Amino acid sequence: MDLMSGPYVIRGSVSLPEAELMWRFSRSSGPGGQHVNTSDTQVELRFDVERTESLPEVWKQRALERLAGRLVDGVVTVRASEHRSQWRNRETAAVRLAALLAESTAPPPKPRRATRIPRGINERRLREKKQRSDTKRGRTGRDWG
């Protein structure tokens, strides 16, 4: 089995640059078993959005804007510690980072064009509404002696 099953595609032909990823490993918190105090399974993956060369300039600007609250000196950090093996946590962290970058670099949605509802459709809706109201009014038990 190879070390990483990359490359992690962000979108299109752009993927996470292995050389620009900074990994840190530490012991996961929480309850443990026999080898919990000896294994560094928690993974912290850092990526310098500000200084990266691998993202197109437009994407980089979008990411810097949208991730502003998460960035520390232009660096975004993703942590993973839910798996017991460091390798699986590395996978999880890389996938998370790729998804985060994909979301933050996506083009803004097209503005919605306002359209008018045709008169016929509106009239039909009101007609059906009135009919329904009559049906329900007919259900009241006034005349049932």
PDB file of C-alpha atoms in Angstrom:
ATOM      1  CA  MET A   1       0.000   0.000   0.000  1.00  0.00           C
ATOM      2  CA  ASP A   2       1.397   3.402  -0.966  1.00  0.00           C
ATOM      3  CA  LEU A   3       1.865   6.133   1.625  1.00  0.00           C
ATOM      4  CA  MET A   4      -0.928   8.443   0.443  1.00  0.00           C
ATOM      5  CA  SER A   5      -3.683   7.711  -2.028  1.00  0.00           C
ATOM      6  CA  GLY A   6      -3.451  11.194  -3.544  1.00  0.00           C
ATOM      7  CA  PRO A   7      -3.479  13.425  -5.437  1.00  0.00           C
ATOM      8  CA  TYR A   8      -6.482  15.074  -3.782  1.00  0.00           C
ATOM      9  CA  VAL A   9      -8.330  16.962  -6.476  1.00  0.00           C
ATOM     10  CA  ILE A  10      -9.773  20.314  -5.494  1.00  0.00           C
ATOM     11  CA  ARG A  11     -11.579  20.978  -8.759  1.00  0.00           C
ATOM     12  CA  GLY A  12     -10.813  20.331 -12.430  1.00  0.00           C
ATOM     13  CA  SER A  13      -7.106  19.825 -12.965  1.00  0.00           C
ATOM     14  CA  VAL A  14      -6.089  21.544  -9.713  1.00  0.00           C
ATOM     15  CA  SER A  15      -5.150  19.272  -6.833  1.00  0.00           C
ATOM     16  CA  LEU A  16      -3.537  19.653  -3.399  1.00  0.00           C
ATOM     17  CA  PRO A  17       0.207  20.212  -3.844  1.00  0.00           C
ATOM     18  CA  GLU A  18       1.990  17.576  -1.732  1.00  0.00           C
ATOM     19  CA  ALA A  19       5.049  19.818  -1.342  1.00  0.00           C
ATOM     20  CA  GLU A  20       3.036  22.672   0.209  1.00  0.00           C
ATOM     21  CA  LEU A  21       1.275  20.579   2.851  1.00  0.00           C
ATOM     22  CA  MET A  22       2.613  20.852   6.394  1.00  0.00           C
ATOM     23  CA  TRP A  23       1.829  17.869   8.632  1.00  0.00           C
ATOM     24  CA  ARG A  24       1.963  17.681  12.414  1.00  0.00           C
ATOM     25  CA  PHE A  25       1.200  14.613  14.487  1.00  0.00           C
ATOM     26  CA  SER A  26       0.252  14.435  18.137  1.00  0.00           C
ATOM     27  CA  ARG A  27      -1.549  12.184  20.556  1.00  0.00           C
ATOM     28  CA  SER A  28      -5.298  12.190  20.245  1.00  0.00           C
ATOM     29  CA  SER A  29      -7.297  13.288  23.245  1.00  0.00           C
ATOM     30  CA  GLY A  30     -10.080  11.233  24.791  1.00  0.00           C
ATOM     31  CA  PRO A  31     -10.202   7.787  26.372  1.00  0.00           C
ATOM     32  CA  GLY A  32      -7.659   5.253  25.253  1.00  0.00           C
ATOM     33  CA  GLY A  33      -6.593   1.675  25.240  1.00  0.00           C
ATOM     34  CA  GLN A  34      -3.302  -0.092  25.513  1.00  0.00           C
ATOM     35  CA  HIS A  35      -1.204   1.828  23.061  1.00  0.00           C
ATOM     36  CA  VAL A  36      -2.903   5.204  23.332  1.00  0.00           C
ATOM     37  CA  ASN A  37      -0.053   6.967  25.143  1.00  0.00           C
ATOM     38  CA  THR A  38       2.578   5.959  22.648  1.00  0.00           C
ATOM     39  CA  SER A  39       1.041   6.684  19.261  1.00  0.00           C
ATOM     40  CA  ASP A  40       0.720  10.051  17.563  1.00  0.00           C
ATOM     41  CA  THR A  41      -2.542   9.453  15.742  1.00  0.00           C
ATOM     42  CA  GLN A  42      -4.017  12.968  15.704  1.00  0.00           C
ATOM     43  CA  VAL A  43      -3.165  14.734  12.469  1.00  0.00           C
ATOM     44  CA  GLU A  44      -2.936  18.470  11.911  1.00  0.00           C
ATOM     45  CA  LEU A  45      -2.647  19.505   8.274  1.00  0.00           C
ATOM     46  CA  ARG A  46      -1.658  23.082   7.446  1.00  0.00           C
ATOM     47  CA  PHE A  47      -1.792  24.781   4.059  1.00  0.00           C
ATOM     48  CA  ASP A  48      -0.517  28.283   3.307  1.00  0.00           C
ATOM     49  CA  VAL A  49      -3.271  29.790   1.163  1.00  0.00           C
ATOM     50  CA  GLU A  50      -1.570  33.188   0.993  1.00  0.00           C
ATOM     51  CA  ARG A  51       1.781  32.001  -0.389  1.00  0.00           C
ATOM     52  CA  THR A  52       0.687  29.021  -2.479  1.00  0.00           C
ATOM     53  CA  GLU A  53       1.699  28.821  -6.121  1.00  0.00           C
ATOM     54  CA  SER A  54      -0.608  25.948  -7.000  1.00  0.00           C
ATOM     55  CA  LEU A  55      -3.949  27.788  -6.996  1.00  0.00           C
ATOM     56  CA  PRO A  56      -4.992  30.150  -9.790  1.00  0.00           C
ATOM     57  CA  GLU A  57      -4.859  33.778  -8.597  1.00  0.00           C
ATOM     58  CA  VAL A  58      -8.662  34.242  -8.757  1.00  0.00           C
ATOM     59  CA  TRP A  59      -9.204  31.106  -6.637  1.00  0.00           C
ATOM     60  CA  LYS A  60      -6.610  32.273  -4.141  1.00  0.00           C
ATOM     61  CA  GLN A  61      -8.381  35.628  -3.682  1.00  0.00           C
ATOM     62  CA  ARG A  62     -11.757  33.893  -3.231  1.00  0.00           C
ATOM     63  CA  ALA A  63     -10.292  31.476  -0.689  1.00  0.00           C
ATOM     64  CA  LEU A  64      -8.605  34.281   1.279  1.00  0.00           C
ATOM     65  CA  GLU A  65     -11.913  36.184   1.398  1.00  0.00           C
ATOM     66  CA  ARG A  66     -14.159  33.267   2.323  1.00  0.00           C
ATOM     67  CA  LEU A  67     -11.805  31.597   4.799  1.00  0.00           C
ATOM     68  CA  ALA A  68     -10.789  34.876   6.470  1.00  0.00           C
ATOM     69  CA  GLY A  69     -12.166  33.725   9.838  1.00  0.00           C
ATOM     70  CA  ARG A  70     -10.236  30.436   9.735  1.00  0.00           C
ATOM     71  CA  LEU A  71      -6.879  31.719   8.548  1.00  0.00           C
ATOM     72  CA  VAL A  72      -3.957  32.425  10.860  1.00  0.00           C
ATOM     73  CA  ASP A  73      -1.280  34.400   8.977  1.00  0.00           C
ATOM     74  CA  GLY A  74      -2.735  33.139   5.685  1.00  0.00           C
ATOM     75  CA  VAL A  75      -2.550  29.490   6.789  1.00  0.00           C
ATOM     76  CA  VAL A  76      -5.585  27.223   7.074  1.00  0.00           C
ATOM     77  CA  THR A  77      -5.475  24.280   9.522  1.00  0.00           C
ATOM     78  CA  VAL A  78      -7.482  21.043   9.419  1.00  0.00           C
ATOM     79  CA  ARG A  79      -7.430  18.474  12.249  1.00  0.00           C
ATOM     80  CA  ALA A  80      -8.455  14.830  12.206  1.00  0.00           C
ATOM     81  CA  SER A  81      -8.397  12.397  15.111  1.00  0.00           C
ATOM     82  CA  GLU A  82     -11.424  10.160  14.741  1.00  0.00           C
ATOM     83  CA  HIS A  83      -9.547   7.104  13.468  1.00  0.00           C
ATOM     84  CA  ARG A  84      -7.144   4.991  15.476  1.00  0.00           C
ATOM     85  CA  SER A  85      -4.528   4.902  12.747  1.00  0.00           C
ATOM     86  CA  GLN A  86      -2.457   7.900  11.771  1.00  0.00           C
ATOM     87  CA  TRP A  87      -2.661   6.912   8.115  1.00  0.00           C
ATOM     88  CA  ARG A  88      -6.464   7.048   8.078  1.00  0.00           C
ATOM     89  CA  ASN A  89      -6.440  10.365   9.909  1.00  0.00           C
ATOM     90  CA  ARG A  90      -4.029  11.717   7.276  1.00  0.00           C
ATOM     91  CA  GLU A  91      -6.447  10.613   4.568  1.00  0.00           C
ATOM     92  CA  THR A  92      -9.367  12.243   6.377  1.00  0.00           C
ATOM     93  CA  ALA A  93      -7.499  15.513   6.909  1.00  0.00           C
ATOM     94  CA  ALA A  94      -6.380  15.704   3.272  1.00  0.00           C
ATOM     95  CA  VAL A  95      -9.890  14.987   1.981  1.00  0.00           C
ATOM     96  CA  ARG A  96     -11.312  17.615   4.345  1.00  0.00           C
ATOM     97  CA  LEU A  97      -8.796  20.219   3.229  1.00  0.00           C
ATOM     98  CA  ALA A  98      -9.507  19.488  -0.445  1.00  0.00           C
ATOM     99  CA  ALA A  99     -13.267  19.840   0.180  1.00  0.00           C
ATOM    100  CA  LEU A 100     -12.749  23.069   2.122  1.00  0.00           C
ATOM    101  CA  LEU A 101     -10.640  24.561  -0.671  1.00  0.00           C
ATOM    102  CA  ALA A 102     -13.106  23.381  -3.324  1.00  0.00           C
ATOM    103  CA  GLU A 103     -15.955  25.086  -1.496  1.00  0.00           C
ATOM    104  CA  SER A 104     -14.063  28.310  -0.807  1.00  0.00           C
ATOM    105  CA  THR A 105     -12.743  28.695  -4.364  1.00  0.00           C
ATOM    106  CA  ALA A 106     -16.023  27.940  -6.161  1.00  0.00           C
ATOM    107  CA  PRO A 107     -17.308  30.710  -8.427  1.00  0.00           C
ATOM    108  CA  PRO A 108     -20.150  32.780  -6.967  1.00  0.00           C
ATOM    109  CA  PRO A 109     -23.620  31.585  -8.015  1.00  0.00           C
ATOM    110  CA  LYS A 110     -25.276  33.327 -10.960  1.00  0.00           C
ATOM    111  CA  PRO A 111     -27.649  36.066  -9.844  1.00  0.00           C
ATOM    112  CA  ARG A 112     -31.313  35.057  -9.921  1.00  0.00           C
ATOM    113  CA  ARG A 113     -33.391  36.590 -12.678  1.00  0.00           C
ATOM    114  CA  ALA A 114     -36.812  37.699 -11.505  1.00  0.00           C
ATOM    115  CA  THR A 115     -39.679  36.293 -13.564  1.00  0.00           C
ATOM    116  CA  ARG A 116     -43.374  37.090 -13.513  1.00  0.00           C
ATOM    117  CA  ILE A 117     -45.941  34.420 -12.763  1.00  0.00           C
ATOM    118  CA  PRO A 118     -48.358  34.202 -15.725  1.00  0.00           C
ATOM    119  CA  ARG A 119     -51.829  35.490 -14.931  1.00  0.00           C
ATOM    120  CA  GLY A 120     -53.513  32.230 -15.893  1.00  0.00           C
ATOM    121  CA  ILE A 121     -51.485  30.226 -13.393  1.00  0.00           C
ATOM    122  CA  ASN A 122     -52.234  32.678 -10.601  1.00  0.00           C
ATOM    123  CA  GLU A 123     -55.968  32.632 -11.388  1.00  0.00           C
ATOM    124  CA  ARG A 124     -56.005  28.845 -11.424  1.00  0.00           C
ATOM    125  CA  ARG A 125     -54.296  28.771  -8.036  1.00  0.00           C
ATOM    126  CA  LEU A 126     -56.876  31.131  -6.541  1.00  0.00           C
ATOM    127  CA  ARG A 127     -59.741  29.140  -8.101  1.00  0.00           C
ATOM    128  CA  GLU A 128     -58.440  25.874  -6.621  1.00  0.00           C
ATOM    129  CA  LYS A 129     -57.915  27.574  -3.291  1.00  0.00           C
ATOM    130  CA  LYS A 130     -61.490  28.795  -3.224  1.00  0.00           C
ATOM    131  CA  GLN A 131     -62.763  25.346  -4.179  1.00  0.00           C
ATOM    132  CA  ARG A 132     -60.802  23.757  -1.371  1.00  0.00           C
ATOM    133  CA  SER A 133     -62.140  26.336   1.066  1.00  0.00           C
ATOM    134  CA  ASP A 134     -65.724  25.555  -0.004  1.00  0.00           C
ATOM    135  CA  THR A 135     -65.091  21.819   0.413  1.00  0.00           C
ATOM    136  CA  LYS A 136     -63.824  22.380   3.936  1.00  0.00           C
ATOM    137  CA  ARG A 137     -66.625  24.781   4.820  1.00  0.00           C
ATOM    138  CA  GLY A 138     -69.108  22.077   3.730  1.00  0.00           C
ATOM    139  CA  ARG A 139     -67.691  19.766   6.367  1.00  0.00           C
ATOM    140  CA  THR A 140     -68.830  21.787   9.371  1.00  0.00           C
ATOM    141  CA  GLY A 141     -71.567  20.014  11.285  1.00  0.00           C
ATOM    142  CA  ARG A 142     -74.071  22.874  11.578  1.00  0.00           C
ATOM    143  CA  ASP A 143     -77.002  21.224   9.826  1.00  0.00           C
ATOM    144  CA  TRP A 144     -76.600  17.798  11.346  1.00  0.00           C
ATOM    145  CA  GLY A 145     -79.354  18.182  13.968  1.00  0.00           C
TER     146      GLY A 145
END
